[in-house]
Tab-separated table of C-alpha atoms and ligand atoms in Angstrom:
chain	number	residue	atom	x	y	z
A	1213	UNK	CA	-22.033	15.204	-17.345
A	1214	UNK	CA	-19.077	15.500	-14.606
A	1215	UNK	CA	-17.499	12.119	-13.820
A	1216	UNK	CA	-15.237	10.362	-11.456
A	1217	UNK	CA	-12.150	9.752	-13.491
A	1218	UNK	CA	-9.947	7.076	-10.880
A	1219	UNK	CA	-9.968	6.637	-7.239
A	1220	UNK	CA	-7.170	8.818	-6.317
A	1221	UNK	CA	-6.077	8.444	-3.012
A	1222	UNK	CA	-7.172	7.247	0.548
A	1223	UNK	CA	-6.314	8.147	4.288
A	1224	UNK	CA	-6.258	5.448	6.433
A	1225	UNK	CA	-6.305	5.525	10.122
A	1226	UNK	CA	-3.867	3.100	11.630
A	1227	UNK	CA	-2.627	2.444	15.518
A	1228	UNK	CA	0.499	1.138	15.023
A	1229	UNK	CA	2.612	3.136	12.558
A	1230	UNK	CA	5.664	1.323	13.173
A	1231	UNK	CA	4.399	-1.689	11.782
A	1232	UNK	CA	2.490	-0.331	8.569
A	1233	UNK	CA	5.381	1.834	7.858
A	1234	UNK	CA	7.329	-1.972	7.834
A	1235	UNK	CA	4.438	-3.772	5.805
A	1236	UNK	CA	4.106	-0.660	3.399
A	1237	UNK	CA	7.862	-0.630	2.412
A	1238	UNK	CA	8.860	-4.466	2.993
A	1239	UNK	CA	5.542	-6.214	1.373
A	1240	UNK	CA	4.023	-4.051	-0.703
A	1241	UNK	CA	7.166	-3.086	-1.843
A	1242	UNK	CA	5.473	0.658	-1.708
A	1243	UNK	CA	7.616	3.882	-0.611
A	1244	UNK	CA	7.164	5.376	2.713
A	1245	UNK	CA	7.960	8.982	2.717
A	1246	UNK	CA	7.941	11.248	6.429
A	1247	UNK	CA	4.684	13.581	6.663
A	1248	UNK	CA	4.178	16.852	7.735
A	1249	UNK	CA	4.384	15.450	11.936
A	1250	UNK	CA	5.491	12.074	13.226
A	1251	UNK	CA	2.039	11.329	12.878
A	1252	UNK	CA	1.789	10.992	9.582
A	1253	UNK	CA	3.605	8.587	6.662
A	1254	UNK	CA	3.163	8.949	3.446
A	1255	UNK	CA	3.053	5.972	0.757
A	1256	UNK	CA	3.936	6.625	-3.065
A	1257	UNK	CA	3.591	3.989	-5.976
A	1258	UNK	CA	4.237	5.829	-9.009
A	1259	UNK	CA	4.555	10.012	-9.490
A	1260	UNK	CA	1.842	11.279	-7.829
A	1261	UNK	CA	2.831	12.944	-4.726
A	1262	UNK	CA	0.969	10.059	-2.421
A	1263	UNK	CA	-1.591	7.607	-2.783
A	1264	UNK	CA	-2.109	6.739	0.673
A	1265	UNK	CA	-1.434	8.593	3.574
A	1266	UNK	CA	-1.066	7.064	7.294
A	1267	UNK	CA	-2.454	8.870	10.025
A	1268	UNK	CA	-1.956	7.995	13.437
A	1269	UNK	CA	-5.461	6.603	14.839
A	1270	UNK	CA	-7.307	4.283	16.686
A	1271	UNK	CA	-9.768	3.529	13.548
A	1272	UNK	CA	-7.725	0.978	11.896
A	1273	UNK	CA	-9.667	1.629	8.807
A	1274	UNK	CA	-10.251	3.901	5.708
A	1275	UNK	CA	-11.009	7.233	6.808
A	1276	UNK	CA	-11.363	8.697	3.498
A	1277	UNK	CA	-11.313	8.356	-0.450
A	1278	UNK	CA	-10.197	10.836	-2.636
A	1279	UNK	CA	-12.251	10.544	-5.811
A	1280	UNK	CA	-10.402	12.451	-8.949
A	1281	UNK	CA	-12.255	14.991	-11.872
A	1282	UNK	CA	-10.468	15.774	-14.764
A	1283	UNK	CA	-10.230	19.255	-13.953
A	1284	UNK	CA	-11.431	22.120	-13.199
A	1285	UNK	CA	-14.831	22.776	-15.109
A	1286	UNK	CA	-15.246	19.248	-14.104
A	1287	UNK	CA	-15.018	20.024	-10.386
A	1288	UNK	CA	-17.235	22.803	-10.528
A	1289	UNK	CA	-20.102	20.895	-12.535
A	1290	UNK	CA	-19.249	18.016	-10.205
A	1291	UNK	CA	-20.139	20.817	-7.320
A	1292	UNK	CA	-23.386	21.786	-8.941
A	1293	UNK	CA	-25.039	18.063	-9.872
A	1294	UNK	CA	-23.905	17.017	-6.162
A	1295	UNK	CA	-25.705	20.481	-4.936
A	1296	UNK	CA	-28.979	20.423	-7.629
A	1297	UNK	CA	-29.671	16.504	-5.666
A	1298	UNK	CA	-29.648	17.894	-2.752
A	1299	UNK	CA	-26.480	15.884	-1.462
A	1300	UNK	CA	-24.661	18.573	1.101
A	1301	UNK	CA	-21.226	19.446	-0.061
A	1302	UNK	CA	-18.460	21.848	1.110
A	1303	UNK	CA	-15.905	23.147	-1.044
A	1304	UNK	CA	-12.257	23.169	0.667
A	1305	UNK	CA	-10.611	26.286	1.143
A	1306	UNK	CA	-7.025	26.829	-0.558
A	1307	UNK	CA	-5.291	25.680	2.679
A	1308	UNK	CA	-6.979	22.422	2.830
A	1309	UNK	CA	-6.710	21.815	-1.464
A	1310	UNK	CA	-2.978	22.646	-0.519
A	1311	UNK	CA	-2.842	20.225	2.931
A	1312	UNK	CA	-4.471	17.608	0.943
A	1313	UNK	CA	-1.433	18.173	-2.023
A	1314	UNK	CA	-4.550	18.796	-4.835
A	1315	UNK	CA	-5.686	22.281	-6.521
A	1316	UNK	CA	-9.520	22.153	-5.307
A	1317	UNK	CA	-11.110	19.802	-2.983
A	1318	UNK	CA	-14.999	19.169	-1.858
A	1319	UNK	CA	-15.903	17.248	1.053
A	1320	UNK	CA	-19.403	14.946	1.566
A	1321	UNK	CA	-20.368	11.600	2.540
A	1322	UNK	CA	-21.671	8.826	0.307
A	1323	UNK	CA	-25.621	7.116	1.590
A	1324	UNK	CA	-23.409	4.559	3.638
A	1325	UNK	CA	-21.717	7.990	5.879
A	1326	UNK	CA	-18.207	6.952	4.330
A	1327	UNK	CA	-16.422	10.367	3.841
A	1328	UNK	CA	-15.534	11.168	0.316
A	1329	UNK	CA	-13.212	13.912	-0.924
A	1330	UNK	CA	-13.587	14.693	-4.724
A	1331	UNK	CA	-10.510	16.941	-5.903
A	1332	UNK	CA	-9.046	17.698	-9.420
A	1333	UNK	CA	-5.517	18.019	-9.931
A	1334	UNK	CA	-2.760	15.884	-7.802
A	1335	UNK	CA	0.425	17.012	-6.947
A	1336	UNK	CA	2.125	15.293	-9.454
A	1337	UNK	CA	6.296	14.568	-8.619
A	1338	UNK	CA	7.997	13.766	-12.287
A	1339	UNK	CA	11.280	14.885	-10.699
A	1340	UNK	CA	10.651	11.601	-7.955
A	1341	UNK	CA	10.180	8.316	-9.711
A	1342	UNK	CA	8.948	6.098	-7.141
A	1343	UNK	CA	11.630	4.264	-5.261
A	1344	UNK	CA	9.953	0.668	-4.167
A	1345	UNK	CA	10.520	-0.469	-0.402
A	1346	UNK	CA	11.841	-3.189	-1.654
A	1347	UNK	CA	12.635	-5.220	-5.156
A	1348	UNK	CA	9.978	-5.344	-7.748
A	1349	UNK	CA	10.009	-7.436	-11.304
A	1350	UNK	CA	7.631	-4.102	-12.444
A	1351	UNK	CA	5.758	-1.545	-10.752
A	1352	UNK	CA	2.133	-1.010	-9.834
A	1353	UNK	CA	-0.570	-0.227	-13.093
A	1354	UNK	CA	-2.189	3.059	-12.098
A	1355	UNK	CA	-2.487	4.916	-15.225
A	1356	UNK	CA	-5.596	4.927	-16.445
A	1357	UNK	CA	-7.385	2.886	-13.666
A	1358	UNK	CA	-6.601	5.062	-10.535
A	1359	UNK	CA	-3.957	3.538	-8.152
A	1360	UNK	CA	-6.582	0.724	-6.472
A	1361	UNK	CA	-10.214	-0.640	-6.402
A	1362	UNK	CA	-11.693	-1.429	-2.713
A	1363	UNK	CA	-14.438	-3.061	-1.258
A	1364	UNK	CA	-16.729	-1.560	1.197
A	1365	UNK	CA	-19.093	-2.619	3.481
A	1366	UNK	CA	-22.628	-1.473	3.411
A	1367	UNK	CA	-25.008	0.685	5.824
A	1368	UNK	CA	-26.812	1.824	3.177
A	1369	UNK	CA	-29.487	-0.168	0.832
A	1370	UNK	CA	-27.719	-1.160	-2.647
A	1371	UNK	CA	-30.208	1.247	-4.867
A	1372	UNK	CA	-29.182	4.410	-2.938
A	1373	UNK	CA	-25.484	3.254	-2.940
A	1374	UNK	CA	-25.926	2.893	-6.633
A	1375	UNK	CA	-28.089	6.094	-7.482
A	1376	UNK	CA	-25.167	8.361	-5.577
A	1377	UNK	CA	-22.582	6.879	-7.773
A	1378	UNK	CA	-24.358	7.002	-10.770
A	1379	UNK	CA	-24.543	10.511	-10.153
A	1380	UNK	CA	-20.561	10.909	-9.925
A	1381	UNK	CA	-20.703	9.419	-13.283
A	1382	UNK	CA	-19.905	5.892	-12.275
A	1383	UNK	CA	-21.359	2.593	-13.812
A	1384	UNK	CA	-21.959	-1.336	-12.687
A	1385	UNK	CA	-24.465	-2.875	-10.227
A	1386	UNK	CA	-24.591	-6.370	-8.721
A	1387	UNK	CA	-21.962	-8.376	-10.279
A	1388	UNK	CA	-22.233	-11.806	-7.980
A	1389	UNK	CA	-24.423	-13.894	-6.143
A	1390	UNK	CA	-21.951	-15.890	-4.003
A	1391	UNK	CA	-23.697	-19.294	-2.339
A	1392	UNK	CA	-21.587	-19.306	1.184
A	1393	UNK	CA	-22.189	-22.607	2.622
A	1394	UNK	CA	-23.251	-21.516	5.961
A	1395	UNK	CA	-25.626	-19.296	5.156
A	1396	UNK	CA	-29.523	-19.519	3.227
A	1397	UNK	CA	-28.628	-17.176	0.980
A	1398	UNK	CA	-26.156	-16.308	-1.619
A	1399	UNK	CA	-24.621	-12.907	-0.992
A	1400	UNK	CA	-24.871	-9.983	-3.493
A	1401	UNK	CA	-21.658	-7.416	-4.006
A	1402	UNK	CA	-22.405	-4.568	-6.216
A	1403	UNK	CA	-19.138	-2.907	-8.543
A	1404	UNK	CA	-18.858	0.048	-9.529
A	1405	UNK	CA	-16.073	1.367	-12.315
A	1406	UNK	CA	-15.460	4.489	-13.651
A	1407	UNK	CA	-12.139	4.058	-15.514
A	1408	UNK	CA	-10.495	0.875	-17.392
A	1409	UNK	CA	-9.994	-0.759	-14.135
A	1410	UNK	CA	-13.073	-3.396	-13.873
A	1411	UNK	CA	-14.010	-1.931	-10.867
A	1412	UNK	CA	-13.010	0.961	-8.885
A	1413	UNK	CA	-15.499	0.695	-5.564
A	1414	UNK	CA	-16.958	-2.912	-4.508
A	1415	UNK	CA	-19.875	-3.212	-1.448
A	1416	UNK	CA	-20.281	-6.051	-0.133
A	1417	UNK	CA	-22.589	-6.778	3.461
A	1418	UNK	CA	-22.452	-4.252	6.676
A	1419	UNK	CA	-19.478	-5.068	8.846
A	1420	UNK	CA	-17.743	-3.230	11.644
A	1421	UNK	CA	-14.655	-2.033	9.435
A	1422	UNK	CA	-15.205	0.451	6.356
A	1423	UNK	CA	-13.069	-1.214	4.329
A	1424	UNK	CA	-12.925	-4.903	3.468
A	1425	UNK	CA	-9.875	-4.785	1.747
A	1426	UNK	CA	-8.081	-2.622	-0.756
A	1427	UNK	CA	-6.391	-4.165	-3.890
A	1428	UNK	CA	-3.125	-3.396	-6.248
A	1429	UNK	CA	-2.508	-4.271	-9.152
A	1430	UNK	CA	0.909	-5.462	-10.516
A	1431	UNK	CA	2.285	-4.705	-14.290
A	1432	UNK	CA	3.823	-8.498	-14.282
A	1433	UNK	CA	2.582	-11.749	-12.738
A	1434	UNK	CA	6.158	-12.432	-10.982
A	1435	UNK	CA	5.138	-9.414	-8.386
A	1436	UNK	CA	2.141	-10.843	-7.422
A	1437	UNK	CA	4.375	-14.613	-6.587
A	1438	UNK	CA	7.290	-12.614	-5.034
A	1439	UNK	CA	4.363	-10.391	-2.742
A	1440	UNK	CA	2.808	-14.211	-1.744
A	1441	UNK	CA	6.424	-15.377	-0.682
A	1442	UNK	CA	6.929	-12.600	1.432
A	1443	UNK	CA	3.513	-12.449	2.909
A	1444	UNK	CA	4.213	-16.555	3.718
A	1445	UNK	CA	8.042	-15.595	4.980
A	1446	UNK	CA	6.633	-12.790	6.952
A	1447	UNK	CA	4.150	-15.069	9.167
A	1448	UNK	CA	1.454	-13.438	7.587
A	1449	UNK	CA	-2.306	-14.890	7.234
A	1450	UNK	CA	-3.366	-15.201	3.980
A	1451	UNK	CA	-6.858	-14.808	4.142
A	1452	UNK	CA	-7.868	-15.956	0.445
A	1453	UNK	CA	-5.384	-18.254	-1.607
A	1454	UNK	CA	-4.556	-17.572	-5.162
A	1455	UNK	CA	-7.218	-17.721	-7.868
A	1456	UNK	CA	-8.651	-15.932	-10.548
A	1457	UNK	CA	-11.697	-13.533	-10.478
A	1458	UNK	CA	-14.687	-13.703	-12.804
A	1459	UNK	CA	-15.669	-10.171	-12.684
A	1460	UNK	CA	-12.145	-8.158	-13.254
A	1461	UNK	CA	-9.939	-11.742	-14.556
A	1462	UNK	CA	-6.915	-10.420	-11.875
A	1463	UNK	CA	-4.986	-13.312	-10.731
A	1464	UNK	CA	-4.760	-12.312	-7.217
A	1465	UNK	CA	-4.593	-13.143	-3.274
A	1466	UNK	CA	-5.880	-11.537	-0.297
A	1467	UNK	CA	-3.627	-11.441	3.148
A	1468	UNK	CA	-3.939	-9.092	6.229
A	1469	UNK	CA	-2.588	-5.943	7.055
A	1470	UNK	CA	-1.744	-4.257	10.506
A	1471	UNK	CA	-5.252	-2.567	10.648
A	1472	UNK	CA	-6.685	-6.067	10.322
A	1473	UNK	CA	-8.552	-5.560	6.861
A	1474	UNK	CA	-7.144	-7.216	3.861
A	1475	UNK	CA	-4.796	-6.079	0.955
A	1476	UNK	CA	-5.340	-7.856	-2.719
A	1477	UNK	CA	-2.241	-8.169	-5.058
A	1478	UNK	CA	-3.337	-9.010	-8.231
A	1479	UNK	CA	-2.157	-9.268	-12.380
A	1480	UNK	CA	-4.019	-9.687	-15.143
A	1481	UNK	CA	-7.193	-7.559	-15.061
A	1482	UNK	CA	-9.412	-6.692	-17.816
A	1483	UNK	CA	-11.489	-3.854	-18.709
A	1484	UNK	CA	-15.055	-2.963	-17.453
A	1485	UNK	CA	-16.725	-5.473	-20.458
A	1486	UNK	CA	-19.731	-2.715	-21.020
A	1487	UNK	CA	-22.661	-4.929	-20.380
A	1488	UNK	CA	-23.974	-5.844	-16.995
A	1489	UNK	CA	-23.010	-9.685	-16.266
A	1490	UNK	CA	-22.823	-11.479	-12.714
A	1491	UNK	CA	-21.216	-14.573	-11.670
A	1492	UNK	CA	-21.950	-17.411	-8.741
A	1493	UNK	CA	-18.238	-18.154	-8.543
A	1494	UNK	CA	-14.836	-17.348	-9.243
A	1495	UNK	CA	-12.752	-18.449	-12.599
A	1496	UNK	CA	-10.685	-20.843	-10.274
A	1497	UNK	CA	-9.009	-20.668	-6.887
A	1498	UNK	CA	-9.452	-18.221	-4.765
A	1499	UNK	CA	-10.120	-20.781	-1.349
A	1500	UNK	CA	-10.404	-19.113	1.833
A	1501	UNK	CA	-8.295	-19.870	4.645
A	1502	UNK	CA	-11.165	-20.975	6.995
A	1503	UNK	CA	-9.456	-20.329	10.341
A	1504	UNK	CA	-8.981	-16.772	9.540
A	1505	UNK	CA	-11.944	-15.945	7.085
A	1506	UNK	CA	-14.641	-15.485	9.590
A	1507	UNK	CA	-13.188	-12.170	10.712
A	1508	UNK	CA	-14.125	-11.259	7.225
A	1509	UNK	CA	-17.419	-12.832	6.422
A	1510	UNK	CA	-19.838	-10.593	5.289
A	1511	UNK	CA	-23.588	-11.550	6.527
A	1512	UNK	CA	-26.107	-11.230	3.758
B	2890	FE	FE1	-10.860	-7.160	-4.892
């Protein structure tokens, strides 16, 4: 069966360049490299050619994810399951694989309309180590896991979000039920992994945004206390404090970026543990900032 190996990349859609290009380099510590037009930024954390690239756009939000096959009997099958289920797919010409820095690329949309790009083979840069914006104890772990996991809202009903991804050859389901204090219910968030990252996708509630937030993960726990500092320094909200997750054990916070969703920096995370499991609350931590949280609540 043809599988989703890592989340490989995303495009996000941002209005003010300027100010991403400062956040990318100067919190994240990630490197911003010029794109094709002025446009355009590109951000690298390890060899690949990009990770994420910044188009200019009103959006403010993930355009699209770049899901990654191992190759290229892998894309094809990919092509044919996708096809056979009657999900509508179009393969990229050569110019677009070769826009989009990959060999071969397909284009669809997941049951929620979220655009999705599956591709095999990244432009990979061993001649560029990445450079970070600014000092790092360690880089960013993204062999092996992809480069990120990220929550998504939902337009779509859970069981159709999880048969599509089961057919990319990804695994998980509901993972919590999360009593919010203001509301009758606890809300469910389904994960989804396909890699030794816990959790490569996470949907959550429908809300106006695509993406709720999109997380890193650091190779040592002094990255993810230097980020904090310089989010504080910075005048930045925090949106969550520090804590520990149940689900993927990173030791992580959650502050806003330009586009007004939130970025995660976290340490620590385990592997998918094989079994379904779901949790009512986190391992510790992990309070919301309460003045700035209800731009993120996610209605049941
Ligand atoms: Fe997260």
């Amino acid at each position: 069966m043809s599988q989703i190996t890592e989340l490989g990349y995303v495009t996000i859609g941002v209005s003010d360049l300027k100010a991403w290009e400062n956040f990318a380099g100067q919190v994240l510590g990630l490197e911003v490299v010029p794109g094709e037009s002025e446009a355009v930024r590109y951000l690298r954390m390890d060899y690949w050619h990009h990770r994420i690239k910044l188009v200019q756009d009103s959006s403010d939000d993930v355009l699209v994810a770049g899901l990654r096959v191992a190759g290229v009997l892998e894309f094809r099958a990919m092509a044919k399951t996708l096809s056979d289920a009657g999900i509508a797919v179009r393969i990229g010409s050569k110019a677009e694989a070769e826009a989009n820095h990959v060999l071969e690329i397909m284009f669809l949309e997941d049951p929620n309309g979220y655009p999705i790009e599956i591709f095999h083979g990244p432009l990979v840069q061993f001649n560029l180590p990445y450079h970070p914006g600014r000092r790092m104890h360690g880089g960013y772990k993204t062999l092996g896991g992809g480069f990120a996991h990220m929550m998504q809202s939902r337009r779509a009903e859970f069981d159709d979000i999880h048969a599509f991804y089961t057919l990319l050859g990804m695994r998980g389901g509901i993972e919590y039920k999360m009593p919010i204090p203001m509301l009758p219910e606890p809300i469910e968030l389904m994960f989804l992994h396909c890699n030794e990252r816990q959790h490569t996708f996470a949907f959550g509630g429908p809300a106006e945004k695509r993406c709720n937030h999109l997380m890193f993960e650091t190779e040592k726990i002094e990255d993810v206390g230097l980020a904090y500092d310089l989010v504080k320094q910075a005048g930045i909200p925090v949106i969550i404090e520090p804590g520990a997750h149940a689900n993927d054990h990173n030791f992580s916070f959650y502050f806003k970026n330009p586009s007004g969703f939130m970025n995660e920096i976290g340490w620590g995370g385990r592997k998918p543990p094989g079994q379904s499991e779901y949790y009512a609350g986190d391992v510790f931590g992990h309070m919301p900032v309460l003045n700035t949280m209800k731009d993120f609540m996610v209605p049941a």
